[in-house]
Structures are given as C-alpha cells and as structure tokens.
Coordinates of C-alpha atoms in Angstrom, one line a residue:
Chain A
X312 CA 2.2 0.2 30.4
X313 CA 3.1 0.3 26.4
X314 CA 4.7 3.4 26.9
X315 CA 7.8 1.5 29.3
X316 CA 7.4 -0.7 25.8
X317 CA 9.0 1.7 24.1
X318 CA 6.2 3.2 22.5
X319 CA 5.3 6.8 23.4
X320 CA 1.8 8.1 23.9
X321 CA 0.6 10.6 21.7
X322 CA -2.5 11.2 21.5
X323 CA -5.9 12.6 24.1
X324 CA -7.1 8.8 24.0
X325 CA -4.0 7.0 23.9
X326 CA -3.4 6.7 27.8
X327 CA -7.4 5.4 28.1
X328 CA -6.9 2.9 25.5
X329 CA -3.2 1.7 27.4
X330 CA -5.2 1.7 30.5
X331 CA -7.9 -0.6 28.9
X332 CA -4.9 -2.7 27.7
X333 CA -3.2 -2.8 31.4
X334 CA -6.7 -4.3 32.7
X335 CA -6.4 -6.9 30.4
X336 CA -3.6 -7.7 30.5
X337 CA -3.6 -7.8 34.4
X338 CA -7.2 -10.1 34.3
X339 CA -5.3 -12.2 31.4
X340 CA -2.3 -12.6 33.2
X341 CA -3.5 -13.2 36.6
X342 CA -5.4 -15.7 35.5
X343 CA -2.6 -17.8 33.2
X344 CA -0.3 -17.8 36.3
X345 CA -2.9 -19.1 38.3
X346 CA -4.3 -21.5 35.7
X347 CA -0.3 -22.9 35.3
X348 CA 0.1 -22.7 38.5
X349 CA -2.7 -25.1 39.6
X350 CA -1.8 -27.4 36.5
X351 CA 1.7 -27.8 37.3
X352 CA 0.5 -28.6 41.1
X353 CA -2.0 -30.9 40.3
X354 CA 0.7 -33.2 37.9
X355 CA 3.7 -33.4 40.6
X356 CA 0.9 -33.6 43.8
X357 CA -1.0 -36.7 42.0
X358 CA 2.1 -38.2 39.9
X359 CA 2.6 -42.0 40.0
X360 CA 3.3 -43.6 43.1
X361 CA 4.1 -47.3 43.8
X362 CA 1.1 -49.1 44.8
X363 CA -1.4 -46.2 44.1
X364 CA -3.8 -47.1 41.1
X365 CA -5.3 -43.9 39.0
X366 CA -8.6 -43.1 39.4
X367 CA -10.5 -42.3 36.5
X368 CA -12.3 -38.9 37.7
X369 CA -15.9 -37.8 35.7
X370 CA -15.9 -34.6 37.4
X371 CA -19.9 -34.7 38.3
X372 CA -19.4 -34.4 41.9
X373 CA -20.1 -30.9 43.5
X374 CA -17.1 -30.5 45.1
X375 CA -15.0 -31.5 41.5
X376 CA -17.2 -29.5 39.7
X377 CA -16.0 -26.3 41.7
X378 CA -13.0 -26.6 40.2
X379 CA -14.5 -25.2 36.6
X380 CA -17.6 -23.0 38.6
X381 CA -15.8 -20.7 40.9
X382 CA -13.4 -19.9 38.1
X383 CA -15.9 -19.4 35.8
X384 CA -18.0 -16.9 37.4
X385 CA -15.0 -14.9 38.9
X386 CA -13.5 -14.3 35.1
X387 CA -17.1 -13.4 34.2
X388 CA -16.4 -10.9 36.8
X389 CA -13.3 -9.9 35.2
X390 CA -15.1 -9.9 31.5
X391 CA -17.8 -7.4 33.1
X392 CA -15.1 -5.4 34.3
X393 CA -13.2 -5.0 30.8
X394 CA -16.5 -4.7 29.5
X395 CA -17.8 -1.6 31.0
X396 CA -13.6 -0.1 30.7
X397 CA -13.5 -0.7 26.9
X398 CA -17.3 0.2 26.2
X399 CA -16.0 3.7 27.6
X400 CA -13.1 4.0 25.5
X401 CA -15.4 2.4 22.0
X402 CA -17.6 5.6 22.9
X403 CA -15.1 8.5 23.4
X404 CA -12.9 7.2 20.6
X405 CA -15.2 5.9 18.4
X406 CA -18.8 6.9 18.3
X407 CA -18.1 10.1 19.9
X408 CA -16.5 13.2 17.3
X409 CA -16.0 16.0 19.0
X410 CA -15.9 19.5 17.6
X411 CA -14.2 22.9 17.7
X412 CA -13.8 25.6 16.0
X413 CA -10.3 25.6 15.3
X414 CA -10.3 21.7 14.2
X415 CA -8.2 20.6 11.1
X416 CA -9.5 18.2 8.8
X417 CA -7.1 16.0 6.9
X418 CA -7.9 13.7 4.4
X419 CA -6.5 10.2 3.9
X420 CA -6.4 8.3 0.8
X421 CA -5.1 5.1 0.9
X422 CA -4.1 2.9 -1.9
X423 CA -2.2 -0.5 -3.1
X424 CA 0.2 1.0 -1.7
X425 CA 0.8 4.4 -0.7
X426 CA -1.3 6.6 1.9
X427 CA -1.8 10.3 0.2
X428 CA -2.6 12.9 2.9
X429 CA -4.4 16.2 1.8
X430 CA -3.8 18.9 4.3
X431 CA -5.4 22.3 3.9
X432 CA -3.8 25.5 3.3
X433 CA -3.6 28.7 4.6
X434 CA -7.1 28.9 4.3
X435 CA -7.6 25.8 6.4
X436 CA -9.9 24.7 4.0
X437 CA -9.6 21.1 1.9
X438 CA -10.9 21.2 -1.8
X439 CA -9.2 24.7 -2.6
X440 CA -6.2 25.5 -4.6
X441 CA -4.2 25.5 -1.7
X442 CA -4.7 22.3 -0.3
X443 CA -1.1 20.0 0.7
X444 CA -1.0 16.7 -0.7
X445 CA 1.8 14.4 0.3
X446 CA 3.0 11.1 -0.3
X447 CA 3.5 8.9 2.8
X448 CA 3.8 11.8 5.3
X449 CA 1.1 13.6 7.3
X450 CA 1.6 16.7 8.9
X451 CA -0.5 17.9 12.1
X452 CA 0.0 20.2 15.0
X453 CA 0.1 19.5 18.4
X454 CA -2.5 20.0 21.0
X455 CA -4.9 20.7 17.8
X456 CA -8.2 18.8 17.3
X457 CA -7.8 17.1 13.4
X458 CA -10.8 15.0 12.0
X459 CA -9.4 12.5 9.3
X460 CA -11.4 11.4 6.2
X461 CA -10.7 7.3 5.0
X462 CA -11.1 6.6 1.1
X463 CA -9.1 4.3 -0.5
X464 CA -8.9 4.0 -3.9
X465 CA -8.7 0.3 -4.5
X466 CA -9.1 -2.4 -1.8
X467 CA -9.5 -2.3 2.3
X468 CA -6.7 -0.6 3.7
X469 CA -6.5 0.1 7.4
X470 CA -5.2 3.4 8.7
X471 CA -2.9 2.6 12.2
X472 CA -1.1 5.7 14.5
X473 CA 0.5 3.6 17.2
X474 CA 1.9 5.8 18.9
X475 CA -2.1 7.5 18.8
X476 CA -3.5 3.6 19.6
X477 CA -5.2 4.9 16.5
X478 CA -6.6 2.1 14.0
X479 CA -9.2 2.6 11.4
X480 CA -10.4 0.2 8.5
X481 CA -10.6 1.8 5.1
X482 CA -13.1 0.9 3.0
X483 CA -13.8 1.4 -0.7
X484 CA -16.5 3.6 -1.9
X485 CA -16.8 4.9 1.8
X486 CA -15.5 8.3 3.3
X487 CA -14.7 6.9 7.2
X488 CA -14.4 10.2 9.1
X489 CA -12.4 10.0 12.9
X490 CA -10.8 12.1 15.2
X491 CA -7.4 12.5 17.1
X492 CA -5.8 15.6 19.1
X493 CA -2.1 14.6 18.6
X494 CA -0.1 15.3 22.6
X495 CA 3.4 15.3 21.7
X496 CA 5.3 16.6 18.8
X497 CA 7.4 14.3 16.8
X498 CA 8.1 12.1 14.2
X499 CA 6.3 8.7 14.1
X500 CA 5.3 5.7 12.2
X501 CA 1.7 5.3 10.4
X502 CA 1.5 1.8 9.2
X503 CA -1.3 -0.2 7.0
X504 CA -2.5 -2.9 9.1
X505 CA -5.1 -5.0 7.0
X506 CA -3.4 -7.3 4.4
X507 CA -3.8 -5.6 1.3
X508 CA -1.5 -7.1 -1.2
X509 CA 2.1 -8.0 -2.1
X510 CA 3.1 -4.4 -1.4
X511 CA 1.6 -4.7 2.1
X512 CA 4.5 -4.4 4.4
X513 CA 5.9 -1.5 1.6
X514 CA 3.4 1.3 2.4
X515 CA 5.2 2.5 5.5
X516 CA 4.2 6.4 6.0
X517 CA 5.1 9.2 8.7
X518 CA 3.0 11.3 11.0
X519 CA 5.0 14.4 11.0
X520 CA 3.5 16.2 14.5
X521 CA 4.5 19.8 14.7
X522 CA 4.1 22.9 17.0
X523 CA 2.0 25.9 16.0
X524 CA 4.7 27.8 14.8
X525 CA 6.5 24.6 13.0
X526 CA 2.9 24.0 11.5
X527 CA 1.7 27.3 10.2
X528 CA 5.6 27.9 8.9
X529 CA 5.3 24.3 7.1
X530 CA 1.8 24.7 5.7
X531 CA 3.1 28.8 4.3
X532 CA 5.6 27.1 2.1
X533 CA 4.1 24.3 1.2
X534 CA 0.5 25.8 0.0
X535 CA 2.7 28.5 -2.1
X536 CA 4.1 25.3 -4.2
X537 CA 1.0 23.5 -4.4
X538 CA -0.7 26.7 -5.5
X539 CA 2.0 27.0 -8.2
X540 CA 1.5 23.6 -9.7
X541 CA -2.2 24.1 -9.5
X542 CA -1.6 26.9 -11.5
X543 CA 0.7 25.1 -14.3
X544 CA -2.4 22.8 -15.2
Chain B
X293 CA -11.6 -35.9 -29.7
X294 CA -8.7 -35.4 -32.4
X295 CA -9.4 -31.5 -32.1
X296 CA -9.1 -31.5 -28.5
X297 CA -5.6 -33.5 -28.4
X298 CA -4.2 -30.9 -31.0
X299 CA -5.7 -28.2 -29.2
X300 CA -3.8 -29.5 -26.3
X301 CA -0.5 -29.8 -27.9
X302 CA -1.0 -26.6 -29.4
X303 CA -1.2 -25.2 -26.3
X304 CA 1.9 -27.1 -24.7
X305 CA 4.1 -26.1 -27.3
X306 CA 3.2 -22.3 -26.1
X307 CA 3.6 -22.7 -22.9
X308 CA 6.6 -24.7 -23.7
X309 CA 8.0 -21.7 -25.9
X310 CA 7.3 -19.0 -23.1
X311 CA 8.9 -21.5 -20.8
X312 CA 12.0 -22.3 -23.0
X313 CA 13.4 -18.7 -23.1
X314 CA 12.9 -18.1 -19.4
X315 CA 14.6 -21.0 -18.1
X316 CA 17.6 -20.7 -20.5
X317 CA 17.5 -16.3 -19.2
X318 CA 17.3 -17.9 -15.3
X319 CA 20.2 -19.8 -15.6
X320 CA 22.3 -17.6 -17.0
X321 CA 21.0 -14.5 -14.5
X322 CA 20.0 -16.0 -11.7
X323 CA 20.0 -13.3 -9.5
X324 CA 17.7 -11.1 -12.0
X325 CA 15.2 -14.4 -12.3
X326 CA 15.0 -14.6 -8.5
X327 CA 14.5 -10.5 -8.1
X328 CA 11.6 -11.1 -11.2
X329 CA 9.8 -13.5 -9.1
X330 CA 8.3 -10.0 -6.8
X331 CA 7.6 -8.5 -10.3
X332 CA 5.7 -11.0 -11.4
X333 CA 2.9 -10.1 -9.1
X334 CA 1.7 -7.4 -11.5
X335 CA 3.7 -7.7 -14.8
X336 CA 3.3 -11.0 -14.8
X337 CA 5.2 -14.4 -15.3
X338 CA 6.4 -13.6 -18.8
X339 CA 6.4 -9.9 -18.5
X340 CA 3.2 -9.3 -20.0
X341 CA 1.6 -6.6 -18.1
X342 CA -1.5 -6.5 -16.9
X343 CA -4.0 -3.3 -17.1
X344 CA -6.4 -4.6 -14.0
X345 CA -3.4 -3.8 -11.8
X346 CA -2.1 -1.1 -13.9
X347 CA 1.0 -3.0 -15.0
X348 CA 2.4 -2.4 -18.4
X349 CA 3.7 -4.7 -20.4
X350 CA 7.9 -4.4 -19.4
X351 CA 8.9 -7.9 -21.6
X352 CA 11.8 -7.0 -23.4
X353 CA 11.9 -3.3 -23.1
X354 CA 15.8 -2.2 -23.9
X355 CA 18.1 -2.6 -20.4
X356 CA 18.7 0.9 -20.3
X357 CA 15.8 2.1 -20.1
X358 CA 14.3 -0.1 -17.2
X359 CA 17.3 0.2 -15.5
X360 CA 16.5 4.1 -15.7
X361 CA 13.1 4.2 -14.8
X362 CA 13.9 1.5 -11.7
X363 CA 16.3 3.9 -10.8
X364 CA 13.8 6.8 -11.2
X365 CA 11.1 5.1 -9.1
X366 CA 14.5 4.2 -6.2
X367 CA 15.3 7.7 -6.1
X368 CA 11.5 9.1 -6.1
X369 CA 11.8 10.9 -9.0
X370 CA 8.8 9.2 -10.5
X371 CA 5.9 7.3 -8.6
X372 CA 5.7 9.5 -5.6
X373 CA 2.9 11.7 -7.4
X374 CA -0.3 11.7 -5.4
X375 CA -2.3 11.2 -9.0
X376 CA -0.1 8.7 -10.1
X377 CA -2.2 5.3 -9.0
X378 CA 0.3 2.7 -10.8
X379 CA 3.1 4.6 -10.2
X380 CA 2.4 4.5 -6.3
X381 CA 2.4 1.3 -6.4
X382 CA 5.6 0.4 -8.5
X383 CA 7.7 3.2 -6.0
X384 CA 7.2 0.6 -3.0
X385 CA 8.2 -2.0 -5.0
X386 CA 11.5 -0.9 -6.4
X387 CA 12.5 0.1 -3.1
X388 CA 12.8 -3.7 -2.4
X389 CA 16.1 -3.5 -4.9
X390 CA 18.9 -2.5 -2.7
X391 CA 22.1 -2.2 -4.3
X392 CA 23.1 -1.4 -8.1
X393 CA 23.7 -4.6 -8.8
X394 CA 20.4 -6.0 -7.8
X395 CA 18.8 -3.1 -9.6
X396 CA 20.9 -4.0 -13.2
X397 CA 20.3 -7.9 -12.7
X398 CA 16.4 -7.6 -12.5
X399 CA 16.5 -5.2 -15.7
X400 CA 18.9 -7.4 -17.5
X401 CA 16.6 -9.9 -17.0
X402 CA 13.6 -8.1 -17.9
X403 CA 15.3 -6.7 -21.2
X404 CA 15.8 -10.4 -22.1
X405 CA 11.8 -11.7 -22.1
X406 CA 10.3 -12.4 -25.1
X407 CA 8.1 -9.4 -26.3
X408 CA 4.4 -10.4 -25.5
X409 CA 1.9 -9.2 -28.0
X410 CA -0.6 -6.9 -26.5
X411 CA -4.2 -7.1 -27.0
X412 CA -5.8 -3.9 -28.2
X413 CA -8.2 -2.4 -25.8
X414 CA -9.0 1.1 -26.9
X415 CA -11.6 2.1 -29.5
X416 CA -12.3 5.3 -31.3
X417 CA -9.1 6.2 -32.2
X418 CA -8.2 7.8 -36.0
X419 CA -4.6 6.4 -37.5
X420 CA -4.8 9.1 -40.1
X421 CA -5.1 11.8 -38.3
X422 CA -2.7 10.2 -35.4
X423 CA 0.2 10.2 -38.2
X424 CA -0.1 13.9 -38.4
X425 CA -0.1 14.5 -34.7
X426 CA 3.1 11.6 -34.6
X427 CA 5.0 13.8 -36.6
X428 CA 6.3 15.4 -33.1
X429 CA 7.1 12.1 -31.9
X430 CA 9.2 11.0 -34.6
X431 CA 12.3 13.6 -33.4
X432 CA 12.6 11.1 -30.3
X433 CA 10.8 7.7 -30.6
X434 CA 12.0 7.4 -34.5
X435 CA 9.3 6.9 -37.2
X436 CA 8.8 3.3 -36.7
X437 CA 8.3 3.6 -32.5
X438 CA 11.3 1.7 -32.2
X439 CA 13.1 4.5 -29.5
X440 CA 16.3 6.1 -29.4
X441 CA 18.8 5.6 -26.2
X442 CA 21.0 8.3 -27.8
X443 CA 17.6 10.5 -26.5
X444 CA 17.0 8.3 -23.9
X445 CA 13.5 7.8 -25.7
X446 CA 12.3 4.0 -25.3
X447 CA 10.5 1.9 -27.9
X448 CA 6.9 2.7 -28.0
X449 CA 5.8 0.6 -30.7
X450 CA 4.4 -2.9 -29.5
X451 CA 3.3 -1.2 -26.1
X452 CA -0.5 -1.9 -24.5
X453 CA -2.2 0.8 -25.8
X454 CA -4.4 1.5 -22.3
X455 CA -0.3 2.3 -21.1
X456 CA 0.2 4.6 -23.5
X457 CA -2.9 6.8 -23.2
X458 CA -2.2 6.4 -18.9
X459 CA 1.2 7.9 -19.8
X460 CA 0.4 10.4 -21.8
X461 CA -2.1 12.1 -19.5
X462 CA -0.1 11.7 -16.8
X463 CA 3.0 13.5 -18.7
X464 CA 0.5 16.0 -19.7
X465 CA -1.0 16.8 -16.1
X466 CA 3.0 16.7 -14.9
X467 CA 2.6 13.9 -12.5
X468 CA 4.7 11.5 -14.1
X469 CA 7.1 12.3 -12.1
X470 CA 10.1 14.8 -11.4
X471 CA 13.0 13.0 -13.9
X472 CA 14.1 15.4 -17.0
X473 CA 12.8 13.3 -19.7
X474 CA 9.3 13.6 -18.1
X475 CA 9.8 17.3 -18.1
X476 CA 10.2 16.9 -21.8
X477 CA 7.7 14.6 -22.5
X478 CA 5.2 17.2 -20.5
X479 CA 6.0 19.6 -23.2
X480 CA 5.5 17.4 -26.1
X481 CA 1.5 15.9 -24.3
X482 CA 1.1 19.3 -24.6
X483 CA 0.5 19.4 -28.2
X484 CA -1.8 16.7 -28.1
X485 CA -5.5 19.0 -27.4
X486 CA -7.7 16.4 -25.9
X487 CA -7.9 12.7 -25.0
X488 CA -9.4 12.0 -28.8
X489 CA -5.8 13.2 -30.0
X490 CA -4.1 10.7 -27.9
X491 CA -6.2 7.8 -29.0
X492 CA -5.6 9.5 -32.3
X493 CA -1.5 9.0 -32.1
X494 CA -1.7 5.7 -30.4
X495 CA -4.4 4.3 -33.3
X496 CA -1.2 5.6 -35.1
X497 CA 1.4 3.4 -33.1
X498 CA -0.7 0.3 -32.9
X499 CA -0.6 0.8 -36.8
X500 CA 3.6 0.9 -36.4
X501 CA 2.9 -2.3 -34.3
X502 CA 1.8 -4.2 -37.0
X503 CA 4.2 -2.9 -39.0
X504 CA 7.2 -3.9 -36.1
X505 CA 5.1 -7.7 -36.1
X506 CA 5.2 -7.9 -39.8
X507 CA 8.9 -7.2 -40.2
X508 CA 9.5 -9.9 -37.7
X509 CA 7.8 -12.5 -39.5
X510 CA 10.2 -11.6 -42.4

C-alpha cells in the first residue's frame, strides 16, 4: 500500500511491515467512516423539529448502552488482530538477527549531525586498514544480508531507511546492532528521525544499494584510497 | 545593597556594550544579522564560541577569511572528514547559505563583532619553549599572530586555546579537510612532535594575546 505511495520497497521485511500498515489502516479507517458516518446520521435524523422538545439522554439503558459495547468489543477484536500481525513483524525484524556466512557488517556512527558509515574492505572485515568510511552515504549490495552497528557520538540520533521501513534509535555509549537484506538496487534516502538539534533536518544521507559486481568494483577502489591515507598517518 | 545596585549597573552597561555594536552592525547588514541568527546556536549571540559544542570563537575574525572557510565547508572541502566532529557539524550548517551573496553578508557580519576575550582552558603548556617551536609559524601568521591575507593565513592570536590545539591535531592527522592551505598547514603540524609541543606553541600565542590585549588598551 506505501509502495502505490510512491515509496518503493526495498528491503526482506519491508512488504511485512506495509502489510502490518495496510491492516491498520483498513481497521482505523473502517472504523472512522463508520464512526462519521453514524455521527453525521444521528445530528440530521434527531435535528430540531417544531414542537419536539430534546430529551436529555444518560445513556444507562441497555439498549443505549449498546451503542458504546458492541463497538467496543468488535475493535478489541480488531486490536487482537494487529496485535498478533505486528507481534510477528517486532520478532522477525527486531528480536530476531539472522546469520550467514557471507553477511556484511557496516557500522553507523551518527553525530550532531552527520551519519559516518564504516564499510569493510576487501577483506570484509571492519577494524582493518582497509575499512571504507564515508560521510552521509552508505554503500550495500543487493540481495546480501548486512548487520548494522548504532553509536553515536553525542546525543540520541535515530537511524531511518524508508524505503527498508527500517527505524532504529541511537543511543550514546551503546553499540545497537540490526539487520536488513536490501531487495532492490538504487539510490535512496536515510534520514535522522529523533530531534537532535538545530542541524536536525540537515543530516540528510544516502543508501547507495549496489549489485555484486557494482559492490565489489566500488569497495576495490575505495579500500585502495583508504589504505593510502591510513598509510600517510 | 549599594554593591548589588553597582553590580547591577555594571553588568547593564556590558550587556549594553555587546548590545550597542550589534544593533548599530544589524541595521546596517541586515541580511548578514538575520543569516547570524542560525549561527548563534553554537557560536553564540556575540560570536563567542563555545567549546561544549565545539564552536570557536568566529567574532571579528577578517571577512576574508570566513568568507573562505564558509566557502570551504559549501563546497566540502572541509568538514566532510569522518574524524572531524565540529567540522561535521558546521558542513550542514553552511549548506543553509545559498547564494554568494548570502554567504558574503553573514561573513561581513561576522567580521564586524566585537572580538570576545577567550578564557584560557588549557594547562601544562611551556611559552618558552613554544617561542622556539613558533618560529615556523611566524613565515605565515606574522610574529605577533595577527595573520597575513596576502598568505591567506588568519589571525591566530586572541583565539580559544582548546580551538587551536583541536586544529592543530586535526591538520596534523589530515582531516581538516581537502582545501590547499590545509595541505600546508598539515606540513607545518608536522613539526610539532607530540600534543606537549602544541600546548607548548599555543602557551606561546596566548602570551602574543596578551600582548594583542595590551596594545589595545594603548
């Protein structure tokens, strides 16, 4: 449903999370129309008539009562339902991390206001001479599983893919480890989305997501300058 | 209760000072007083700086050169380094300036603040032995620390002295950023062996600040 928004889906989880989205907004709207409906019913069915005196109403008869009741219990229905849909989604998303052997692990430091992305090198380790660090643009490939690591070097930051329905608080003094295996290859929009000073809206990044090739031929020359300014210090 | 209404005046007539100058530079650069009001955030109302946020002092630094480095940080060719914290933050922030125009009215305005005097914050350092290592320095900044826009070297005397240590280990570890100057500037860190000999040379330019305060008060 957000992808006729406009906004692609590029991610493993990203249709589950739009589906968890589409049920409640479905639920939601179902019940607003219905809600309006019945308001807007109710005031031209009882408006003022000639010779008709308003009754004040205290609504503790059974049959008023029902009004508030029947609803009740059917949207605690509906809440069960979005329940048990978004519990799913929390697990595989969130408390799940999955592993394989070929995973890429990227780390991202966030600060007032900037997001630096370390991307490993050839040797597809982080913490070696090789490693990739960028300003404001990540690089991943497609169809790859990448664990990310949160630090941020000052106050809360959060980390937001939209295009993954990725968002993920960053908090100070904590490494916040997640997990996304990117679907499409493209160029798309990482934002901050917790308030985190003036610069707030100015810490704009890119997710840069590549094919194998594009990736390997990406990481090959940009290790080779990170290795030779490594070198220079 | 005499002490207390003198201590109040006292402190109105500062406030009125700082106040004074700035209204008088508003009207006549709008434009640049607006623009200020985002800089404010870090720097400072009167340009002061402010180490918590990383935030050098910037009140009347020479047009030129803050139009320069506002330029530098527009184009990227400083405060896109991954190690450079306060630059990372000022890049963001200069992109807010536009046009030319906007960028030259906010430095004009800037070059026109009062100088604040900074508070020393750094400890351990030896002016003696900084002189020696200034020598180096001198071909640029002058003897006195007062710069050189022939050189494109700014003033360094009268500058917080946490800024000028933060500087000169980024220009040192080349993440300053990617402008010539800071090439050159790399080059000349280099001599400096250790953090000690940078406290060293800036015990040196505090000394010059003095100096720079006591020529004023001529």
């Amino acid at each position: 449903m957000i992808e006729i928004l406009g906004l692609p889906a590029a991610s493993t989880f990203a249709d589950d999370i739009d589906r968890v989205f589409t049920i409640i907004f479905v639920a939601v709207g179902f019940w607003f129309l219905l809600a309006e409906g019945v308001f807007f019913w109710l005031i031209f069915r009882f408006k003022k008539k000639d010779g008709v005196k308003a009754q004040y109403i205290t609504g503790e008869l059974k049959s008023e009562k029902r009004w508030i009741t029947v609803p009740h219990n059917i949207i605690l229905l509906f809440d069960i339902v979005i329940v048990v849909a978004a519990v799913q989604v929390w697990y595989d998303v969130k408390q799940d991390l999955p592993e394989e052997p070929d995973k890429q692990v990227v780390r991202v430091i966030a600060q007032q206001w900037a997001w630096t992305f370390v991307h490993p090198g050839p040797d597809g380790k982080l913490d070696t001479p090789d490693d990739i660090a960028k300003v404001n643009e990540m690089h991943v490939q497609a169809d790859r599983l990448h664990h990310f690591q949160l630090e941020s070097k000052d106050v809360i930051h959060s980390f937001s893919v939209p295009v993954f329905r990725l968002k993920q608080d960053v908090i100070p003094g904590r490494v916040i480890t997640g997990w996304f295996t990117p679907t499409k290859t493209g160029t798309y929009d990482i934002q901050c989305t917790e308030i985190c000073g003036v610069g707030h809206a100015l810490m704009p990044a890119k997710i840069v997501i590549q094919t194998a090739a594009e990736h390997a031929e990406w990481v090959a020359k940009n290790s080779s300058v990170a290795v030779a300014s490594a070198a220079l210090r | 209760m005499h002490s207390h209404r003198s201590l109040v005046i006292a402190a109105a007539c500062v406030a009125l000072a700082a106040f004074v100058p700035r209204a008088a530079l508003a009207a006549d650069n709008p434009r640049g007083a607006e623009l200020f009001e985002l800089c404010t955030q870090c720097h400072g109302a009167a340009g002061e700086g402010n180490p918590m946020a990383l935030a050098p002092s910037i009140a009347a630094l020479p047009e030129w050169y803050v139009l320069n480095q506002l330029n530098h940080f527009r184009t990227g060719a400083r405060g896109t380094h991954p190690e450079d914290v306060g630059g990372l933050r000022m890049y963001p922030m200069a992109m807010t300036l536009k046009t030319d125009e906007d960028t030259k009215a906010v430095a004009a305005y800037v070059a026109g603040l009062p100088p604040v005097r900074q508070t020393q914050t750094l400890s351990g350092g030896d002016p003696a032995r900084g002189a020696q290592l200034y020598a180096v320095c001198t071909q640029c900044h002058g003897p006195n620390g007062a710069g050189n826009p022939a050189m494109q070297s700014p003033p360094i005397a009268g500058q917080a002295d946490w800024y000028l240590l933060s500087s000169l280990q980024k220009f040192k570890a080349g993440t300053r950023g990617t402008y010539p100057n800071a090439a050159i500037m790399r080059g000349m860190a280099g001599t400096l062996p250790d953090e000690q000999a940078m406290k060293d040379v800036i015990a040196h330019i505090l000394t010059l600040n003095a100096n720079t305060a006591a020529n004023a008060a001529q």
